[in-house]
mmCIF file of C-alpha atoms in Angstrom:
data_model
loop_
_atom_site.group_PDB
_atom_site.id
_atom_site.type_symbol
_atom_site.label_atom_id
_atom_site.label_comp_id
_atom_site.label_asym_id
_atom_site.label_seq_id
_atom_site.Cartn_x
_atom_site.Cartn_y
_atom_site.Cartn_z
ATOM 1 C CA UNK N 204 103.690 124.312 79.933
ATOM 2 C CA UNK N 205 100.858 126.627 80.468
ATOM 3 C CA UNK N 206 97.860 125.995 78.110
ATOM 4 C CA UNK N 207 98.152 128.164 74.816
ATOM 5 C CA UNK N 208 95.367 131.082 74.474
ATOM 6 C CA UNK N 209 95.515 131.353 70.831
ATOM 7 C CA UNK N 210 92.090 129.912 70.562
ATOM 8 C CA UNK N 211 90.468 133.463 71.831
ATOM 9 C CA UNK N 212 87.777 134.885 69.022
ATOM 10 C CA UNK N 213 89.466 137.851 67.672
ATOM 11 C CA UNK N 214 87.761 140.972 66.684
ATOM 12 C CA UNK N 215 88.875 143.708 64.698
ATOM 13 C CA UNK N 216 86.193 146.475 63.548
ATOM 14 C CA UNK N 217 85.916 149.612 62.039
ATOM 15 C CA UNK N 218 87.578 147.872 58.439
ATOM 16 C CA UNK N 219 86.137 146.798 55.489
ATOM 17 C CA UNK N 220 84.980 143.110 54.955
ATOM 18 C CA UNK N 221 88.036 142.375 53.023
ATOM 19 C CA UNK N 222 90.020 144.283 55.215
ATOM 20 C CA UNK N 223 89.066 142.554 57.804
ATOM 21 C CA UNK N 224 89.294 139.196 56.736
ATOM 22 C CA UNK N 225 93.021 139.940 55.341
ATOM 23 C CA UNK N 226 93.878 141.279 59.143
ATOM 24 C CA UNK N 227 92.198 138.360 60.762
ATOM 25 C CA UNK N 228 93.713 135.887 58.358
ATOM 26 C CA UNK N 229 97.330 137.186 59.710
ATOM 27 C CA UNK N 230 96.740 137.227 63.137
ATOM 28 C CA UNK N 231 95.515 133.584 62.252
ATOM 29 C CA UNK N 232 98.660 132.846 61.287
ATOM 30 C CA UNK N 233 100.947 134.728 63.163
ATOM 31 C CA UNK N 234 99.135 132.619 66.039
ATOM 32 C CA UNK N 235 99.834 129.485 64.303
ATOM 33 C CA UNK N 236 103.566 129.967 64.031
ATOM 34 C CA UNK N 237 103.815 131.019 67.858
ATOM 35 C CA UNK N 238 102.732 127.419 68.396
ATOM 36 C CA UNK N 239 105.083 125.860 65.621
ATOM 37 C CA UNK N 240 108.226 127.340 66.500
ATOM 38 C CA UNK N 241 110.400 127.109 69.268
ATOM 39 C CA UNK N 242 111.130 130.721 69.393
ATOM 40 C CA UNK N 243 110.261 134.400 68.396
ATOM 41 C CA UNK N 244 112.920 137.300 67.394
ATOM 42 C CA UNK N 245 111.598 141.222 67.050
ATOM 43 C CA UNK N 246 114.179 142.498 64.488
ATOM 44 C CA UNK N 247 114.499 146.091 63.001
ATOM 45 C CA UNK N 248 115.465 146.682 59.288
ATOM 46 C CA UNK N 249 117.516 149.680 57.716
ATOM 47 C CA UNK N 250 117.515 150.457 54.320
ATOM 48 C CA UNK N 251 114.745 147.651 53.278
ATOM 49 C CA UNK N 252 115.120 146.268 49.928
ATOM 50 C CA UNK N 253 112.539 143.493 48.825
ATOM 51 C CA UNK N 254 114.238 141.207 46.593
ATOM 52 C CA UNK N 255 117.495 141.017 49.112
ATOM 53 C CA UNK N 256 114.972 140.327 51.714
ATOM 54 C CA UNK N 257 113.511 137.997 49.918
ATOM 55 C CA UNK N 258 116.347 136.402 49.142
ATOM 56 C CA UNK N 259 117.441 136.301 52.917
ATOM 57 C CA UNK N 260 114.334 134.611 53.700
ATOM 58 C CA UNK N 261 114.651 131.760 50.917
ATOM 59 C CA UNK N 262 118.074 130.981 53.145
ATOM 60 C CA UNK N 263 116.059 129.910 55.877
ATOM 61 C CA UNK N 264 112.404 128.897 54.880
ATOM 62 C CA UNK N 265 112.598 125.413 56.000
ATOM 63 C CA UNK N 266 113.050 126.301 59.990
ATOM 64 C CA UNK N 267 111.413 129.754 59.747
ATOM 65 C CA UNK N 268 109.083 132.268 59.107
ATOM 66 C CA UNK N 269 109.313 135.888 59.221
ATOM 67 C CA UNK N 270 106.065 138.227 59.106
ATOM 68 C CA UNK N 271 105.861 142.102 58.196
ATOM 69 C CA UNK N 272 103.406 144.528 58.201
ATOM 70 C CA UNK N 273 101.314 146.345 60.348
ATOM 71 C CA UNK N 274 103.210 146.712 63.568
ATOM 72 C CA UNK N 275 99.109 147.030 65.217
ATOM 73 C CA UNK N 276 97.894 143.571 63.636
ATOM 74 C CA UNK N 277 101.212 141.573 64.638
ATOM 75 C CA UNK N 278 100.627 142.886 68.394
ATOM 76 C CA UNK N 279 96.887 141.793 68.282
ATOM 77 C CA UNK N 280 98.571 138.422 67.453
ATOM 78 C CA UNK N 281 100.411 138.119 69.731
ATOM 79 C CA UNK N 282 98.248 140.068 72.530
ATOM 80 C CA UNK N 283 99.053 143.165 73.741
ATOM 81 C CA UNK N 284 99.515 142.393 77.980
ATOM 82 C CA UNK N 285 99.385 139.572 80.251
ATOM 83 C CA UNK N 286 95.809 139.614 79.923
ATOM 84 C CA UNK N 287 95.581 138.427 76.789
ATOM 85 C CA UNK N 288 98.732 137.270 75.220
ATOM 86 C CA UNK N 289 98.585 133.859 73.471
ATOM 87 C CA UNK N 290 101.546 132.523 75.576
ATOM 88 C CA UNK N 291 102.962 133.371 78.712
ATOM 89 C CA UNK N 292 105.312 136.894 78.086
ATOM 90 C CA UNK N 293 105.008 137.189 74.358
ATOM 91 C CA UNK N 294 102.974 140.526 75.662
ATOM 92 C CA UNK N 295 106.962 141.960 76.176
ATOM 93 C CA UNK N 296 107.136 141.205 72.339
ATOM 94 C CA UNK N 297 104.706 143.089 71.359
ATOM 95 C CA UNK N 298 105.252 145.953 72.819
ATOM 96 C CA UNK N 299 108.181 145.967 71.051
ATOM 97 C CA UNK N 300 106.997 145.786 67.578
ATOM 98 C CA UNK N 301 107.479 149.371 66.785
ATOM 99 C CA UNK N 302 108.855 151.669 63.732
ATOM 100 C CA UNK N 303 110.474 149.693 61.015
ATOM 101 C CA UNK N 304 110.217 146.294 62.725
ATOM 102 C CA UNK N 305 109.039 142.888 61.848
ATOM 103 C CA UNK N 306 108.735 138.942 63.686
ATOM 104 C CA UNK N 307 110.964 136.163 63.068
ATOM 105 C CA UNK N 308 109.488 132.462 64.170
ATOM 106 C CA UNK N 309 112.134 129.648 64.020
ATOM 107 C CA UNK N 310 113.089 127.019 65.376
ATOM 108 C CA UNK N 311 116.805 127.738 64.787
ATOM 109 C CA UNK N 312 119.542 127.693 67.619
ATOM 110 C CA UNK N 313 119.653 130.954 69.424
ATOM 111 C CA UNK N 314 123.658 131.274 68.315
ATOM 112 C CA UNK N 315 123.058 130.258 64.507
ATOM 113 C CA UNK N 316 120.609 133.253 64.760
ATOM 114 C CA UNK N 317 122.274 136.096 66.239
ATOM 115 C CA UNK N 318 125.118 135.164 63.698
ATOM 116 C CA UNK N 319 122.936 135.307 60.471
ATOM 117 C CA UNK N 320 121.483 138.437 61.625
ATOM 118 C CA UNK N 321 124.483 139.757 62.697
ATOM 119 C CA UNK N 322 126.753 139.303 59.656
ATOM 120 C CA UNK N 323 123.860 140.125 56.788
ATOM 121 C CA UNK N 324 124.142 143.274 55.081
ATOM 122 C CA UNK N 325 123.844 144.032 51.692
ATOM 123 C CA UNK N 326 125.115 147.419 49.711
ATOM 124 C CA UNK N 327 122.836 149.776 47.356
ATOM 125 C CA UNK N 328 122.107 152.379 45.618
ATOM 126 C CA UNK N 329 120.711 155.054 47.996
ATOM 127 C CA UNK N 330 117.680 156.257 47.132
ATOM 128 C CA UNK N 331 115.772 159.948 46.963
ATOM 129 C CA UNK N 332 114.875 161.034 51.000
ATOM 130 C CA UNK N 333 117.524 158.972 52.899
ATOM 131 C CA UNK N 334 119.825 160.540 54.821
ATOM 132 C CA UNK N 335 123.480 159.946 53.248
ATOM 133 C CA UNK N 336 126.401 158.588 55.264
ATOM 134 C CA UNK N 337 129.079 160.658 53.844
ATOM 135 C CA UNK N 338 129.453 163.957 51.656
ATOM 136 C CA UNK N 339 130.428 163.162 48.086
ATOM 137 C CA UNK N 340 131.996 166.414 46.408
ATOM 138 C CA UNK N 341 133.259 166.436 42.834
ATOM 139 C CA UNK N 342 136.193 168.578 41.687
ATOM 140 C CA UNK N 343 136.641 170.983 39.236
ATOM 141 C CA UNK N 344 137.972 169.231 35.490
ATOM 142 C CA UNK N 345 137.201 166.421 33.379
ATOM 143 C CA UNK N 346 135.061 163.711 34.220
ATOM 144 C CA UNK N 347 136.144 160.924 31.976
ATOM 145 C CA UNK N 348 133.473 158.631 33.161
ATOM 146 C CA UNK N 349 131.157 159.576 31.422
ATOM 147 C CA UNK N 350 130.454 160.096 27.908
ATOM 148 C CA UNK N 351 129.610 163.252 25.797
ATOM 149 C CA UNK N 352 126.134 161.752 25.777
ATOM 150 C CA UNK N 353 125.615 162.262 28.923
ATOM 151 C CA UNK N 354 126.806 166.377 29.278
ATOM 152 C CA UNK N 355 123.067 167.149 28.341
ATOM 153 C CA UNK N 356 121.842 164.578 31.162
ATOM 154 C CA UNK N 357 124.330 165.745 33.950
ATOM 155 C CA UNK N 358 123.386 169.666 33.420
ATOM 156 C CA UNK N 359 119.503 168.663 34.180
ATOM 157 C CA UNK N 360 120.676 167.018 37.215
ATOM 158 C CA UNK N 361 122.585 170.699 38.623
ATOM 159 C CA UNK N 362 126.112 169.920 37.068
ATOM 160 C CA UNK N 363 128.191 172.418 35.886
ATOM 161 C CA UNK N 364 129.386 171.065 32.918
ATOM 162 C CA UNK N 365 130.433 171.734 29.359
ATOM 163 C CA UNK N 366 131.782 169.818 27.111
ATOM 164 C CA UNK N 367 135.852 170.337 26.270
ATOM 165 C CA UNK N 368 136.936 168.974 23.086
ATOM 166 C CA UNK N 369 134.443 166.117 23.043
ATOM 167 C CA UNK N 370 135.349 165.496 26.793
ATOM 168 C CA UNK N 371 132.462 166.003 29.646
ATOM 169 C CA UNK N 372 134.147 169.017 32.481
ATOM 170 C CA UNK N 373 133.094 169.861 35.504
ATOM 171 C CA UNK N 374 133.621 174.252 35.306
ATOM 172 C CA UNK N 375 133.535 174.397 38.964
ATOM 173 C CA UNK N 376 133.401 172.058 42.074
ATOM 174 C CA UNK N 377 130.035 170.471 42.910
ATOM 175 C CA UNK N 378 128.965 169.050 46.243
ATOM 176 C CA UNK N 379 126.811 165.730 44.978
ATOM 177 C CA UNK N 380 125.409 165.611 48.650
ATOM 178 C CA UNK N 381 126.554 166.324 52.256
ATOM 179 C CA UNK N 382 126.334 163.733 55.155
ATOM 180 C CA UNK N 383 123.416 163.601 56.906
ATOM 181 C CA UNK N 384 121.077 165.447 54.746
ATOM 182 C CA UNK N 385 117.971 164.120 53.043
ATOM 183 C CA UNK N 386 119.156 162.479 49.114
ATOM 184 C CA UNK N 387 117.414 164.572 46.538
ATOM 185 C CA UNK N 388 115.979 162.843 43.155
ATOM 186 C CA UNK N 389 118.966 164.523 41.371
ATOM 187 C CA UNK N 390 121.751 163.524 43.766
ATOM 188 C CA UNK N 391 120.191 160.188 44.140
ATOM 189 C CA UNK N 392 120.704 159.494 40.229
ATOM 190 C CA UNK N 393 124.180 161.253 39.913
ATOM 191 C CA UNK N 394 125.644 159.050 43.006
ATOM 192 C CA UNK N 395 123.811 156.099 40.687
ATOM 193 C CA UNK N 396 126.111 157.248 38.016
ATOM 194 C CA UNK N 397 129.229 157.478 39.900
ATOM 195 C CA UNK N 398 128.542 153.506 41.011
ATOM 196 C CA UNK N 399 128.808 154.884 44.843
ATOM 197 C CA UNK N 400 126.570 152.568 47.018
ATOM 198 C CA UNK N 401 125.261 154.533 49.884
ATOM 199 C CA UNK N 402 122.904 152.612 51.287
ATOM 200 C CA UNK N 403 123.380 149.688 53.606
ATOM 201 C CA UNK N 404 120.246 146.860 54.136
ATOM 202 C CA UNK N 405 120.634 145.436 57.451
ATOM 203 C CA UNK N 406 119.028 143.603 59.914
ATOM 204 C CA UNK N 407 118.622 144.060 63.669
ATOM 205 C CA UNK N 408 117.545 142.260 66.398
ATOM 206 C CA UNK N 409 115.903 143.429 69.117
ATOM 207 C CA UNK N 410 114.444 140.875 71.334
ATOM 208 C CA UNK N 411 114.523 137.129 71.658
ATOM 209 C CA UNK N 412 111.082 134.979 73.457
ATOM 210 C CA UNK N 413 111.133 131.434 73.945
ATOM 211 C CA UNK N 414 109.050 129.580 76.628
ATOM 212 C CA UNK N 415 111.670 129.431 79.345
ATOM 213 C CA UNK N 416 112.998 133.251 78.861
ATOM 214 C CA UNK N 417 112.650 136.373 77.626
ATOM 215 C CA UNK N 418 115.906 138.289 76.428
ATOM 216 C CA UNK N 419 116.789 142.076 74.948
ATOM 217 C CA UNK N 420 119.137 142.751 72.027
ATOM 218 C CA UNK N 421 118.899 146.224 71.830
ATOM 219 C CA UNK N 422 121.027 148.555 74.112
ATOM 220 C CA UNK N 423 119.407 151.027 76.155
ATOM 221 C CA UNK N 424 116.190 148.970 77.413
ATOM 222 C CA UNK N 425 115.477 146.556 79.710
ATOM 223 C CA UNK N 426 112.598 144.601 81.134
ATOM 224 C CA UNK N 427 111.325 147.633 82.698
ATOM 225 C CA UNK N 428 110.617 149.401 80.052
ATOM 226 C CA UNK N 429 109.331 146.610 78.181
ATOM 227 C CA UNK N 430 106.884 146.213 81.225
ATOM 228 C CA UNK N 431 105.702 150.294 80.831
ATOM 229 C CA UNK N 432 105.912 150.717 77.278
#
């Protein structure tokens, strides 16, 4: 096996003492785990929510270690070409660390971790900016869900309603949201009301690096672009 470069000084300027120190104390680490582990994963994320991530991570903490942050810092880490990556092709990993991404170290089987990835998801409340999946649209009549209470609450939110004989009506139809549109605060709290779970966590992978190869998840690349990214 080649001899590791993880021992190169690394500099990063232009940051604050502390800044600097937290950065450097990261890559530090990041270049610990490439030694530890037996493999590194690039994964993408959807939908991020940090206690069912958390909770994901607890499955695994004994074989693994994941790291998330600054896309920049985890590519110092791991070097950014052939020239100075701290192991022979991790340089194609960082150059995928882009967007909404993050590293996963383990020393799992390859098979035992594109299933884990592959079958998590987790359902939630959708939340105001994200784009919605499907349009939600509310007839015209009673809405027995909810109670009278709540006919002063729903009319702040945009709802038509009025209240009928101490029963909460919708006076005309109302579109909640409409698919593929940005969630506003209003239709992100009515949707909460209805119990409709818009909003799917997942995880993706993207790349896989071990010491003998070097493989691609994601459709649409290959090792060229990798190469000229």
């Amino acid at each position: 096996m080649p001899k590791s470069k993880r021992d190169r000084p690394i500099t990063l300027s232009k940051t604050k003492k502390k800044g600097k120190e937290h950065k450097e104390s990261i890559v530090n680490s990041i270049r610990d785990a490439a030694e530890k582990y037996s493999s590194i994963y690039v994964f993408s994320f959807e939908n991020m929510r940090n206690l069912k991530f958390k909770e994901f991570r607890e499955q695994v903490k004994t074989t693994s270690r994941f790291f998330l942050g600054s896309n920049k810092v985890m590519q110092v880490a791991l070097g950014r070409s052939a020239s100075d990556e701290i192991r022979v092709g991790l340089h194609k990993v960082s150059k995928l660390l882009r967007g909404d991404s993050g590293l996963f170290l383990t020393n799992m089987p390859r098979e035992e971790v594109e299933s884990l990835f592959n079958k998590y998801e987790d359902y939630d409340f959708a939340r105001t900016g994200s784009t919605t999946s499907e349009k939600v649209e509310l007839l015209e009549g009673p809405l027995e869900q909810f109670t009278h209470e709540m006919e002063p609450f729903l009319r702040k939110q945009g709802m038509p309603v009025r209240l009928n004989k101490g029963v909460v009506e919708l006076i005309s139809d109302f579109v909640v949201c409409e698919e593929g549109k940005p969630l506003s605060p209003e239709s992100a709290r009515i949707l909460r009301l209805l119990g409709m779970k818009m909003a799917t966590f997942k995880l993706h992978l993207i790349c896989r690096w071990s010491p003998e190869d070097f493989e691609l998840y994601k459709e649409g690349l290959d090792e060229s672009d990798v190469e000229s990214a």
